[in-house]
Amino acid sequence: MNSALAFSLHTIYANATNVIGTSPCSSSSVSYNVLNCPSGFIPVGYNTDVETTSDFCVMKYEAKARHSENNAIDVDGCNEAGCTTPNWGLADHIPASSPAGSPWRRINPINASAECNSLNTGGATNYDLISNPEWMTIARNAEGEDANWETGTPGFGVMFRGHSDNSPSSALSAAADNDPYNGTGNDPSQAMGSGKEQKRTLTLSNGEVIWDFSGNVWEWVDWSHTAAGFQEGPKTCAASWTQLPNVSCGDLSSSQYMPSITNLDSSNGVGRFYGGSGGAAHSGGDWSVGTLSGAFALNFSDSASNTRAYTGFRCVYRP
């Protein structure tokens, strides 16, 4: 018999007896935390290998602009200068996780962080811009799932990277999980490299689905998940597109950018790395960058004051 667990910390153990009343089961148990995520957010289990130590919730979709009074999503997307539909000012909007609408773009990472923080009420600090440790937790989790690979086996063939072939040459809204090629003009019957790789969803080990994590728009990423305010990453890495196994930068550790399967590169759909003196990390890739995009794509070319037509953001919730 199946029943849903309440949102809480649960202790789970097995109990079985044979016909003579003795049990072959041990008395050990495990703890499992069922997160109460906000609407539009999905739970993610922590991974100490990439420096997360507690479970968190992440926006299922790239952040969209929702009007704070009438709840309408700005279908054309807000930007640093303002919002278009409905015709209200930028200050009247808050970030929302919704399949409808174009991603909120043309916003610098400092303001993206502030927008995520604006979701907090009553002095709380649960909402924030996604950090690199949290991004890596999701990326490595997705890397290990059969459903995210064309061959059905992690590390063999290509990991789906989403809308990245510049057709159409714009950001897309999302759709239902059973329509993962929505808007791309592609489908799973096509060959890899000719459309099949454009699947826009990745499945996590807990069965949750996340949209556009490795394509559609780049996403600003806070380098720290513990320090207050937006934190830049290293500014000393080579300013050139580099295959992940070939990155050499003393200010980076492998846990900050590498898949757990260490020989993977852009031919496997995981993306490439670009350093530079900008320092503001953005990850994933956009609709036009092709094989540069991927769940592990990481780019430091922009400063924290920059805005781009192809860069948005995603918030997290830390219970």
PDB file of C-alpha atoms in Angstrom:
ATOM      1  CA  MET A   1       0.000   0.000   0.000  1.00  0.00           C
ATOM      2  CA  ASN A   2       1.392   3.409  -0.968  1.00  0.00           C
ATOM      3  CA  SER A   3       0.748   6.654   0.845  1.00  0.00           C
ATOM      4  CA  ALA A   4       2.327  10.100   0.665  1.00  0.00           C
ATOM      5  CA  LEU A   5       4.731  11.148   3.407  1.00  0.00           C
ATOM      6  CA  ALA A   6       4.099  14.439   5.150  1.00  0.00           C
ATOM      7  CA  PHE A   7       6.675  17.189   4.739  1.00  0.00           C
ATOM      8  CA  SER A   8       9.117  16.394   7.551  1.00  0.00           C
ATOM      9  CA  LEU A   9      12.176  14.339   8.518  1.00  0.00           C
ATOM     10  CA  HIS A  10      11.271  10.634   8.493  1.00  0.00           C
ATOM     11  CA  THR A  11      13.136   7.608   9.858  1.00  0.00           C
ATOM     12  CA  ILE A  12      12.630   4.564   7.648  1.00  0.00           C
ATOM     13  CA  TYR A  13      13.455   0.936   8.411  1.00  0.00           C
ATOM     14  CA  ALA A  14      12.498  -2.537   7.162  1.00  0.00           C
ATOM     15  CA  ASN A  15      10.608  -5.018   9.325  1.00  0.00           C
ATOM     16  CA  ALA A  16       9.817  -8.548   8.179  1.00  0.00           C
ATOM     17  CA  THR A  17       9.299 -11.890   9.903  1.00  0.00           C
ATOM     18  CA  ASN A  18       9.295 -15.421   8.597  1.00  0.00           C
ATOM     19  CA  VAL A  19       6.770 -18.152   9.483  1.00  0.00           C
ATOM     20  CA  ILE A  20       8.504 -18.978  12.784  1.00  0.00           C
ATOM     21  CA  GLY A  21       8.596 -15.377  13.919  1.00  0.00           C
ATOM     22  CA  THR A  22      12.247 -14.455  13.438  1.00  0.00           C
ATOM     23  CA  SER A  23      13.338 -11.499  11.396  1.00  0.00           C
ATOM     24  CA  PRO A  24      16.244 -11.504   8.902  1.00  0.00           C
ATOM     25  CA  CYS A  25      16.270  -7.699   8.852  1.00  0.00           C
ATOM     26  CA  SER A  26      18.741  -5.532  10.711  1.00  0.00           C
ATOM     27  CA  SER A  27      17.683  -2.909  13.207  1.00  0.00           C
ATOM     28  CA  SER A  28      19.401  -0.113  11.263  1.00  0.00           C
ATOM     29  CA  SER A  29      17.405   2.718   9.779  1.00  0.00           C
ATOM     30  CA  VAL A  30      17.862   5.659   7.440  1.00  0.00           C
ATOM     31  CA  SER A  31      16.595   9.216   7.639  1.00  0.00           C
ATOM     32  CA  TYR A  32      14.808  10.810   4.700  1.00  0.00           C
ATOM     33  CA  ASN A  33      13.813  14.455   4.535  1.00  0.00           C
ATOM     34  CA  VAL A  34      10.653  15.250   2.540  1.00  0.00           C
ATOM     35  CA  LEU A  35      11.003  18.900   1.583  1.00  0.00           C
ATOM     36  CA  ASN A  36       8.090  21.282   1.520  1.00  0.00           C
ATOM     37  CA  CYS A  37       9.128  23.183  -1.595  1.00  0.00           C
ATOM     38  CA  PRO A  38       7.349  26.343  -2.732  1.00  0.00           C
ATOM     39  CA  SER A  39       5.053  26.143  -5.736  1.00  0.00           C
ATOM     40  CA  GLY A  40       7.051  25.763  -8.943  1.00  0.00           C
ATOM     41  CA  PHE A  41      10.150  24.499  -7.104  1.00  0.00           C
ATOM     42  CA  ILE A  42      11.420  20.910  -6.959  1.00  0.00           C
ATOM     43  CA  PRO A  43      13.472  19.178  -4.213  1.00  0.00           C
ATOM     44  CA  VAL A  44      17.152  18.311  -4.701  1.00  0.00           C
ATOM     45  CA  GLY A  45      19.235  16.082  -2.445  1.00  0.00           C
ATOM     46  CA  TYR A  46      22.565  17.433  -1.241  1.00  0.00           C
ATOM     47  CA  ASN A  47      25.990  16.227  -2.393  1.00  0.00           C
ATOM     48  CA  THR A  48      28.972  16.817  -0.124  1.00  0.00           C
ATOM     49  CA  ASP A  49      31.341  16.105  -3.046  1.00  0.00           C
ATOM     50  CA  VAL A  50      30.364  19.508  -4.454  1.00  0.00           C
ATOM     51  CA  GLU A  51      29.990  21.236  -1.080  1.00  0.00           C
ATOM     52  CA  THR A  52      26.251  21.116  -0.453  1.00  0.00           C
ATOM     53  CA  THR A  53      25.394  19.735   2.987  1.00  0.00           C
ATOM     54  CA  SER A  54      21.621  20.014   3.091  1.00  0.00           C
ATOM     55  CA  ASP A  55      18.721  19.413   0.707  1.00  0.00           C
ATOM     56  CA  PHE A  56      17.258  22.417  -1.107  1.00  0.00           C
ATOM     57  CA  CYS A  57      14.563  23.381  -3.600  1.00  0.00           C
ATOM     58  CA  VAL A  58      15.178  24.875  -7.038  1.00  0.00           C
ATOM     59  CA  MET A  59      12.960  26.535  -9.633  1.00  0.00           C
ATOM     60  CA  LYS A  60      11.723  23.877 -12.041  1.00  0.00           C
ATOM     61  CA  TYR A  61      11.794  26.509 -14.817  1.00  0.00           C
ATOM     62  CA  GLU A  62      14.001  29.492 -15.566  1.00  0.00           C
ATOM     63  CA  ALA A  63      12.732  32.559 -13.709  1.00  0.00           C
ATOM     64  CA  LYS A  64       9.835  34.384 -15.325  1.00  0.00           C
ATOM     65  CA  ALA A  65       8.386  37.766 -14.290  1.00  0.00           C
ATOM     66  CA  ARG A  66       5.098  37.572 -12.399  1.00  0.00           C
ATOM     67  CA  HIS A  67       3.078  40.666 -11.549  1.00  0.00           C
ATOM     68  CA  SER A  68       2.998  40.993  -7.773  1.00  0.00           C
ATOM     69  CA  GLU A  69      -0.675  42.063  -7.659  1.00  0.00           C
ATOM     70  CA  ASN A  70      -2.559  40.301 -10.452  1.00  0.00           C
ATOM     71  CA  ASN A  71      -0.304  37.200 -10.699  1.00  0.00           C
ATOM     72  CA  ALA A  72      -0.018  37.527 -14.490  1.00  0.00           C
ATOM     73  CA  ILE A  73       3.191  36.276 -16.124  1.00  0.00           C
ATOM     74  CA  ASP A  74       4.890  38.770 -18.435  1.00  0.00           C
ATOM     75  CA  VAL A  75       4.812  36.684 -21.597  1.00  0.00           C
ATOM     76  CA  ASP A  76       7.551  38.684 -23.341  1.00  0.00           C
ATOM     77  CA  GLY A  77       9.879  38.764 -20.337  1.00  0.00           C
ATOM     78  CA  CYS A  78      11.104  41.534 -18.092  1.00  0.00           C
ATOM     79  CA  ASN A  79      14.520  43.120 -18.431  1.00  0.00           C
ATOM     80  CA  GLU A  80      16.658  45.682 -16.620  1.00  0.00           C
ATOM     81  CA  ALA A  81      14.697  48.574 -18.122  1.00  0.00           C
ATOM     82  CA  GLY A  82      11.203  47.282 -17.444  1.00  0.00           C
ATOM     83  CA  CYS A  83       8.490  44.801 -18.340  1.00  0.00           C
ATOM     84  CA  THR A  84       6.208  44.650 -21.335  1.00  0.00           C
ATOM     85  CA  THR A  85       3.059  42.607 -20.729  1.00  0.00           C
ATOM     86  CA  PRO A  86       1.178  43.514 -18.618  1.00  0.00           C
ATOM     87  CA  ASN A  87       2.312  47.119 -18.956  1.00  0.00           C
ATOM     88  CA  TRP A  88       3.523  47.696 -15.399  1.00  0.00           C
ATOM     89  CA  GLY A  89       6.894  48.768 -14.051  1.00  0.00           C
ATOM     90  CA  LEU A  90       9.781  46.487 -13.237  1.00  0.00           C
ATOM     91  CA  ALA A  91       9.321  47.025  -9.496  1.00  0.00           C
ATOM     92  CA  ASP A  92       5.813  45.543  -9.736  1.00  0.00           C
ATOM     93  CA  HIS A  93       7.171  42.125 -10.725  1.00  0.00           C
ATOM     94  CA  ILE A  94       8.682  39.227  -8.822  1.00  0.00           C
ATOM     95  CA  PRO A  95      10.473  36.116 -10.128  1.00  0.00           C
ATOM     96  CA  ALA A  96       8.278  33.059 -10.584  1.00  0.00           C
ATOM     97  CA  SER A  97       8.789  29.471 -11.683  1.00  0.00           C
ATOM     98  CA  SER A  98       6.250  28.952 -14.445  1.00  0.00           C
ATOM     99  CA  PRO A  99       6.218  27.171 -17.821  1.00  0.00           C
ATOM    100  CA  ALA A 100       4.486  30.193 -19.391  1.00  0.00           C
ATOM    101  CA  GLY A 101       6.327  33.225 -20.653  1.00  0.00           C
ATOM    102  CA  SER A 102       9.791  34.109 -21.869  1.00  0.00           C
ATOM    103  CA  PRO A 103      12.644  33.889 -19.333  1.00  0.00           C
ATOM    104  CA  TRP A 104      13.491  37.093 -17.453  1.00  0.00           C
ATOM    105  CA  ARG A 105      16.684  38.331 -19.143  1.00  0.00           C
ATOM    106  CA  ARG A 106      18.810  41.463 -19.594  1.00  0.00           C
ATOM    107  CA  ILE A 107      19.355  41.599 -15.858  1.00  0.00           C
ATOM    108  CA  ASN A 108      22.756  41.677 -14.186  1.00  0.00           C
ATOM    109  CA  PRO A 109      23.562  39.022 -11.554  1.00  0.00           C
ATOM    110  CA  ILE A 110      23.521  41.451  -8.634  1.00  0.00           C
ATOM    111  CA  ASN A 111      19.955  42.421  -9.483  1.00  0.00           C
ATOM    112  CA  ALA A 112      19.025  38.797 -10.216  1.00  0.00           C
ATOM    113  CA  SER A 113      20.196  37.921  -6.710  1.00  0.00           C
ATOM    114  CA  ALA A 114      18.148  40.807  -5.313  1.00  0.00           C
ATOM    115  CA  GLU A 115      15.061  39.618  -7.214  1.00  0.00           C
ATOM    116  CA  CYS A 116      15.369  36.132  -5.685  1.00  0.00           C
ATOM    117  CA  ASN A 117      15.887  37.690  -2.235  1.00  0.00           C
ATOM    118  CA  SER A 118      12.706  39.747  -2.758  1.00  0.00           C
ATOM    119  CA  LEU A 119      10.703  36.530  -2.367  1.00  0.00           C
ATOM    120  CA  ASN A 120      11.680  36.420   1.308  1.00  0.00           C
ATOM    121  CA  THR A 121       9.216  37.836   3.818  1.00  0.00           C
ATOM    122  CA  GLY A 122       9.329  38.642   7.499  1.00  0.00           C
ATOM    123  CA  GLY A 123      13.113  38.730   7.700  1.00  0.00           C
ATOM    124  CA  ALA A 124      13.550  35.224   6.275  1.00  0.00           C
ATOM    125  CA  THR A 125      16.591  34.371   4.140  1.00  0.00           C
ATOM    126  CA  ASN A 126      15.447  31.146   2.465  1.00  0.00           C
ATOM    127  CA  TYR A 127      15.232  32.401  -1.134  1.00  0.00           C
ATOM    128  CA  ASP A 128      18.390  33.219  -3.067  1.00  0.00           C
ATOM    129  CA  LEU A 129      20.005  33.050  -6.496  1.00  0.00           C
ATOM    130  CA  ILE A 130      21.232  29.539  -7.264  1.00  0.00           C
ATOM    131  CA  SER A 131      24.870  29.016  -6.262  1.00  0.00           C
ATOM    132  CA  ASN A 132      27.570  27.060  -8.044  1.00  0.00           C
ATOM    133  CA  PRO A 133      27.593  24.255  -5.431  1.00  0.00           C
ATOM    134  CA  GLU A 134      23.835  23.882  -5.919  1.00  0.00           C
ATOM    135  CA  TRP A 135      24.192  24.004  -9.700  1.00  0.00           C
ATOM    136  CA  MET A 136      26.845  21.292  -9.545  1.00  0.00           C
ATOM    137  CA  THR A 137      24.664  19.195  -7.241  1.00  0.00           C
ATOM    138  CA  ILE A 138      21.905  19.220  -9.862  1.00  0.00           C
ATOM    139  CA  ALA A 139      24.289  18.675 -12.787  1.00  0.00           C
ATOM    140  CA  ARG A 140      26.006  15.675 -11.220  1.00  0.00           C
ATOM    141  CA  ASN A 141      22.691  14.197 -10.146  1.00  0.00           C
ATOM    142  CA  ALA A 142      21.343  14.506 -13.708  1.00  0.00           C
ATOM    143  CA  GLU A 143      24.602  13.138 -15.118  1.00  0.00           C
ATOM    144  CA  GLY A 144      24.009   9.854 -13.302  1.00  0.00           C
ATOM    145  CA  GLU A 145      20.486   9.252 -14.616  1.00  0.00           C
ATOM    146  CA  ASP A 146      19.848   6.917 -17.573  1.00  0.00           C
ATOM    147  CA  ALA A 147      16.931   9.045 -18.813  1.00  0.00           C
ATOM    148  CA  ASN A 148      19.247  11.971 -19.591  1.00  0.00           C
ATOM    149  CA  TRP A 149      21.444  10.085 -22.058  1.00  0.00           C
ATOM    150  CA  GLU A 150      20.666   9.132 -25.637  1.00  0.00           C
ATOM    151  CA  THR A 151      22.044   5.619 -25.041  1.00  0.00           C
ATOM    152  CA  GLY A 152      20.263   5.153 -21.724  1.00  0.00           C
ATOM    153  CA  THR A 153      23.648   4.675 -20.026  1.00  0.00           C
ATOM    154  CA  PRO A 154      25.435   7.540 -18.232  1.00  0.00           C
ATOM    155  CA  GLY A 155      28.760   8.437 -19.802  1.00  0.00           C
ATOM    156  CA  PHE A 156      28.039   6.738 -23.130  1.00  0.00           C
ATOM    157  CA  GLY A 157      26.870   8.834 -26.059  1.00  0.00           C
ATOM    158  CA  VAL A 158      25.371  12.289 -25.549  1.00  0.00           C
ATOM    159  CA  MET A 159      23.624  13.890 -22.602  1.00  0.00           C
ATOM    160  CA  PHE A 160      20.556  15.892 -23.687  1.00  0.00           C
ATOM    161  CA  ARG A 161      21.362  19.597 -23.726  1.00  0.00           C
ATOM    162  CA  GLY A 162      18.098  21.309 -24.680  1.00  0.00           C
ATOM    163  CA  HIS A 163      17.354  24.266 -26.977  1.00  0.00           C
ATOM    164  CA  SER A 164      20.805  25.197 -28.285  1.00  0.00           C
ATOM    165  CA  ASP A 165      20.808  24.900 -32.109  1.00  0.00           C
ATOM    166  CA  ASN A 166      19.609  28.459 -32.843  1.00  0.00           C
ATOM    167  CA  SER A 167      16.375  27.171 -34.353  1.00  0.00           C
ATOM    168  CA  PRO A 168      14.409  29.175 -33.435  1.00  0.00           C
ATOM    169  CA  SER A 169      16.872  31.974 -32.686  1.00  0.00           C
ATOM    170  CA  SER A 170      15.163  33.031 -29.456  1.00  0.00           C
ATOM    171  CA  ALA A 171      14.382  31.879 -25.943  1.00  0.00           C
ATOM    172  CA  LEU A 172      11.373  29.588 -25.533  1.00  0.00           C
ATOM    173  CA  SER A 173       8.632  29.222 -22.953  1.00  0.00           C
ATOM    174  CA  ALA A 174       8.260  25.768 -21.391  1.00  0.00           C
ATOM    175  CA  ALA A 175       5.442  23.209 -21.476  1.00  0.00           C
ATOM    176  CA  ALA A 176       4.215  20.012 -19.834  1.00  0.00           C
ATOM    177  CA  ASP A 177       6.842  17.436 -18.889  1.00  0.00           C
ATOM    178  CA  ASN A 178       5.496  15.017 -21.508  1.00  0.00           C
ATOM    179  CA  ASP A 179       6.361  17.537 -24.249  1.00  0.00           C
ATOM    180  CA  PRO A 180      10.126  18.031 -23.694  1.00  0.00           C
ATOM    181  CA  TYR A 181      10.850  19.167 -27.270  1.00  0.00           C
ATOM    182  CA  ASN A 182       8.224  21.907 -27.141  1.00  0.00           C
ATOM    183  CA  GLY A 183       9.047  24.827 -29.441  1.00  0.00           C
ATOM    184  CA  THR A 184      12.269  23.340 -30.809  1.00  0.00           C
ATOM    185  CA  GLY A 185      10.854  21.804 -33.991  1.00  0.00           C
ATOM    186  CA  ASN A 186      12.642  18.586 -33.053  1.00  0.00           C
ATOM    187  CA  ASP A 187      11.593  15.181 -31.739  1.00  0.00           C
ATOM    188  CA  PRO A 188      13.166  12.010 -30.314  1.00  0.00           C
ATOM    189  CA  SER A 189      12.988  10.156 -33.652  1.00  0.00           C
ATOM    190  CA  GLN A 190      15.726  12.364 -35.093  1.00  0.00           C
ATOM    191  CA  ALA A 191      19.412  11.488 -34.974  1.00  0.00           C
ATOM    192  CA  MET A 192      21.687  12.888 -32.298  1.00  0.00           C
ATOM    193  CA  GLY A 193      23.221  16.077 -33.642  1.00  0.00           C
ATOM    194  CA  SER A 194      20.190  16.585 -35.878  1.00  0.00           C
ATOM    195  CA  GLY A 195      17.560  17.263 -33.239  1.00  0.00           C
ATOM    196  CA  LYS A 196      17.276  14.476 -30.671  1.00  0.00           C
ATOM    197  CA  GLU A 197      19.794  16.237 -28.415  1.00  0.00           C
ATOM    198  CA  GLN A 198      17.425  19.239 -28.126  1.00  0.00           C
ATOM    199  CA  LYS A 199      15.334  17.587 -25.401  1.00  0.00           C
ATOM    200  CA  ARG A 200      14.751  20.382 -22.888  1.00  0.00           C
ATOM    201  CA  THR A 201      14.182  18.378 -19.689  1.00  0.00           C
ATOM    202  CA  LEU A 202      16.511  16.510 -17.353  1.00  0.00           C
ATOM    203  CA  THR A 203      15.284  13.964 -14.797  1.00  0.00           C
ATOM    204  CA  LEU A 204      16.774  13.798 -11.309  1.00  0.00           C
ATOM    205  CA  SER A 205      17.306  10.694  -9.187  1.00  0.00           C
ATOM    206  CA  ASN A 206      14.197  11.499  -7.128  1.00  0.00           C
ATOM    207  CA  GLY A 207      12.038  11.504 -10.275  1.00  0.00           C
ATOM    208  CA  GLU A 208      11.690  15.282 -10.445  1.00  0.00           C
ATOM    209  CA  VAL A 209      12.052  17.039 -13.813  1.00  0.00           C
ATOM    210  CA  ILE A 210      13.913  20.306 -14.390  1.00  0.00           C
ATOM    211  CA  TRP A 211      13.530  22.400 -17.559  1.00  0.00           C
ATOM    212  CA  ASP A 212      16.163  24.225 -19.639  1.00  0.00           C
ATOM    213  CA  PHE A 213      19.064  23.513 -17.303  1.00  0.00           C
ATOM    214  CA  SER A 214      21.515  23.180 -20.194  1.00  0.00           C
ATOM    215  CA  GLY A 215      20.120  25.439 -22.900  1.00  0.00           C
ATOM    216  CA  ASN A 216      17.557  28.137 -23.793  1.00  0.00           C
ATOM    217  CA  VAL A 217      19.297  30.946 -21.829  1.00  0.00           C
ATOM    218  CA  TRP A 218      22.487  31.156 -19.807  1.00  0.00           C
ATOM    219  CA  GLU A 219      21.772  31.526 -16.083  1.00  0.00           C
ATOM    220  CA  TRP A 220      23.627  33.687 -13.557  1.00  0.00           C
ATOM    221  CA  VAL A 221      25.148  31.652 -10.741  1.00  0.00           C
ATOM    222  CA  ASP A 222      26.305  32.932  -7.352  1.00  0.00           C
ATOM    223  CA  TRP A 223      29.755  31.483  -6.677  1.00  0.00           C
ATOM    224  CA  SER A 224      29.021  31.036  -2.957  1.00  0.00           C
ATOM    225  CA  HIS A 225      25.979  29.560  -1.231  1.00  0.00           C
ATOM    226  CA  THR A 226      26.973  30.828   2.205  1.00  0.00           C
ATOM    227  CA  ALA A 227      28.199  34.436   1.769  1.00  0.00           C
ATOM    228  CA  ALA A 228      25.683  37.279   1.620  1.00  0.00           C
ATOM    229  CA  GLY A 229      25.118  39.040  -1.703  1.00  0.00           C
ATOM    230  CA  PHE A 230      26.294  37.995  -5.140  1.00  0.00           C
ATOM    231  CA  GLN A 231      29.818  36.541  -5.134  1.00  0.00           C
ATOM    232  CA  GLU A 232      32.027  36.473  -8.226  1.00  0.00           C
ATOM    233  CA  GLY A 233      34.182  33.519  -9.182  1.00  0.00           C
ATOM    234  CA  PRO A 234      37.824  33.413 -10.273  1.00  0.00           C
ATOM    235  CA  LYS A 235      39.109  35.947 -12.816  1.00  0.00           C
ATOM    236  CA  THR A 236      42.379  34.196 -13.634  1.00  0.00           C
ATOM    237  CA  CYS A 237      41.327  31.345 -15.933  1.00  0.00           C
ATOM    238  CA  ALA A 238      42.122  31.386 -19.653  1.00  0.00           C
ATOM    239  CA  ALA A 239      39.661  33.362 -21.783  1.00  0.00           C
ATOM    240  CA  SER A 240      39.067  30.679 -24.403  1.00  0.00           C
ATOM    241  CA  TRP A 241      36.550  27.906 -24.925  1.00  0.00           C
ATOM    242  CA  THR A 242      38.111  24.813 -23.388  1.00  0.00           C
ATOM    243  CA  GLN A 243      37.022  21.201 -23.104  1.00  0.00           C
ATOM    244  CA  LEU A 244      36.307  20.434 -19.450  1.00  0.00           C
ATOM    245  CA  PRO A 245      38.994  17.733 -19.025  1.00  0.00           C
ATOM    246  CA  ASN A 246      41.582  20.208 -20.388  1.00  0.00           C
ATOM    247  CA  VAL A 247      40.800  23.124 -18.050  1.00  0.00           C
ATOM    248  CA  SER A 248      43.869  24.256 -16.117  1.00  0.00           C
ATOM    249  CA  CYS A 249      43.210  27.024 -13.613  1.00  0.00           C
ATOM    250  CA  GLY A 250      44.749  27.080 -10.165  1.00  0.00           C
ATOM    251  CA  ASP A 251      41.811  29.000  -8.714  1.00  0.00           C
ATOM    252  CA  LEU A 252      39.330  26.246  -9.604  1.00  0.00           C
ATOM    253  CA  SER A 253      38.845  22.833  -8.064  1.00  0.00           C
ATOM    254  CA  SER A 254      37.448  19.974 -10.161  1.00  0.00           C
ATOM    255  CA  SER A 255      34.358  19.779  -7.925  1.00  0.00           C
ATOM    256  CA  GLN A 256      33.416  23.290  -9.082  1.00  0.00           C
ATOM    257  CA  TYR A 257      33.012  22.451 -12.768  1.00  0.00           C
ATOM    258  CA  MET A 258      33.748  18.804 -13.657  1.00  0.00           C
ATOM    259  CA  PRO A 259      31.305  15.928 -14.188  1.00  0.00           C
ATOM    260  CA  SER A 260      31.878  12.941 -11.925  1.00  0.00           C
ATOM    261  CA  ILE A 261      32.742  10.964 -15.084  1.00  0.00           C
ATOM    262  CA  THR A 262      35.934  12.891 -15.713  1.00  0.00           C
ATOM    263  CA  ASN A 263      36.549  12.132 -19.395  1.00  0.00           C
ATOM    264  CA  LEU A 264      33.327  13.751 -20.630  1.00  0.00           C
ATOM    265  CA  ASP A 265      33.542  16.740 -22.987  1.00  0.00           C
ATOM    266  CA  SER A 266      31.311  18.695 -25.359  1.00  0.00           C
ATOM    267  CA  SER A 267      30.995  15.692 -27.690  1.00  0.00           C
ATOM    268  CA  ASN A 268      29.094  14.078 -24.810  1.00  0.00           C
ATOM    269  CA  GLY A 269      26.748  17.068 -24.440  1.00  0.00           C
ATOM    270  CA  VAL A 270      28.096  18.386 -21.112  1.00  0.00           C
ATOM    271  CA  GLY A 271      29.333  21.738 -22.464  1.00  0.00           C
ATOM    272  CA  ARG A 272      32.607  23.679 -22.362  1.00  0.00           C
ATOM    273  CA  PHE A 273      34.380  26.152 -20.098  1.00  0.00           C
ATOM    274  CA  TYR A 274      35.336  29.786 -20.702  1.00  0.00           C
ATOM    275  CA  GLY A 275      37.411  31.796 -18.244  1.00  0.00           C
ATOM    276  CA  GLY A 276      38.252  35.494 -18.468  1.00  0.00           C
ATOM    277  CA  SER A 277      38.534  38.458 -16.159  1.00  0.00           C
ATOM    278  CA  GLY A 278      34.797  39.140 -15.775  1.00  0.00           C
ATOM    279  CA  GLY A 279      34.254  36.834 -12.813  1.00  0.00           C
ATOM    280  CA  ALA A 280      30.445  36.632 -12.892  1.00  0.00           C
ATOM    281  CA  ALA A 281      29.597  32.974 -13.424  1.00  0.00           C
ATOM    282  CA  HIS A 282      26.841  31.941 -15.780  1.00  0.00           C
ATOM    283  CA  SER A 283      26.041  28.336 -16.589  1.00  0.00           C
ATOM    284  CA  GLY A 284      24.134  26.060 -18.931  1.00  0.00           C
ATOM    285  CA  GLY A 285      24.212  27.787 -22.309  1.00  0.00           C
ATOM    286  CA  ASP A 286      21.717  29.571 -24.537  1.00  0.00           C
ATOM    287  CA  TRP A 287      19.647  28.872 -27.630  1.00  0.00           C
ATOM    288  CA  SER A 288      22.476  29.626 -30.086  1.00  0.00           C
ATOM    289  CA  VAL A 289      25.729  28.154 -28.749  1.00  0.00           C
ATOM    290  CA  GLY A 290      25.376  24.551 -29.898  1.00  0.00           C
ATOM    291  CA  THR A 291      27.840  22.111 -28.356  1.00  0.00           C
ATOM    292  CA  LEU A 292      29.222  24.802 -26.042  1.00  0.00           C
ATOM    293  CA  SER A 293      26.053  24.325 -23.996  1.00  0.00           C
ATOM    294  CA  GLY A 294      25.454  21.597 -21.441  1.00  0.00           C
ATOM    295  CA  ALA A 295      24.678  20.952 -17.794  1.00  0.00           C
ATOM    296  CA  PHE A 296      28.322  21.658 -16.902  1.00  0.00           C
ATOM    297  CA  ALA A 297      28.924  24.631 -19.219  1.00  0.00           C
ATOM    298  CA  LEU A 298      30.508  27.467 -17.238  1.00  0.00           C
ATOM    299  CA  ASN A 299      31.454  30.961 -18.405  1.00  0.00           C
ATOM    300  CA  PHE A 300      33.279  33.789 -16.585  1.00  0.00           C
ATOM    301  CA  SER A 301      33.492  36.296 -19.447  1.00  0.00           C
ATOM    302  CA  ASP A 302      31.084  38.880 -17.962  1.00  0.00           C
ATOM    303  CA  SER A 303      31.368  41.197 -14.998  1.00  0.00           C
ATOM    304  CA  ALA A 304      28.656  41.484 -12.346  1.00  0.00           C
ATOM    305  CA  SER A 305      27.410  44.736 -13.915  1.00  0.00           C
ATOM    306  CA  ASN A 306      26.752  43.197 -17.322  1.00  0.00           C
ATOM    307  CA  THR A 307      23.360  42.389 -18.809  1.00  0.00           C
ATOM    308  CA  ARG A 308      22.824  40.090 -21.771  1.00  0.00           C
ATOM    309  CA  ALA A 309      19.850  39.333 -24.009  1.00  0.00           C
ATOM    310  CA  TYR A 310      20.688  35.643 -23.672  1.00  0.00           C
ATOM    311  CA  THR A 311      21.231  35.419 -19.876  1.00  0.00           C
ATOM    312  CA  GLY A 312      18.581  34.907 -17.201  1.00  0.00           C
ATOM    313  CA  PHE A 313      18.514  33.313 -13.769  1.00  0.00           C
ATOM    314  CA  ARG A 314      16.941  30.738 -11.471  1.00  0.00           C
ATOM    315  CA  CYS A 315      16.216  30.952  -7.730  1.00  0.00           C
ATOM    316  CA  VAL A 316      16.586  28.385  -4.971  1.00  0.00           C
ATOM    317  CA  TYR A 317      14.790  27.913  -1.660  1.00  0.00           C
ATOM    318  CA  ARG A 318      16.805  26.660   1.307  1.00  0.00           C
ATOM    319  CA  PRO A 319      14.528  25.274   4.061  1.00  0.00           C
TER     320      PRO A 319
END
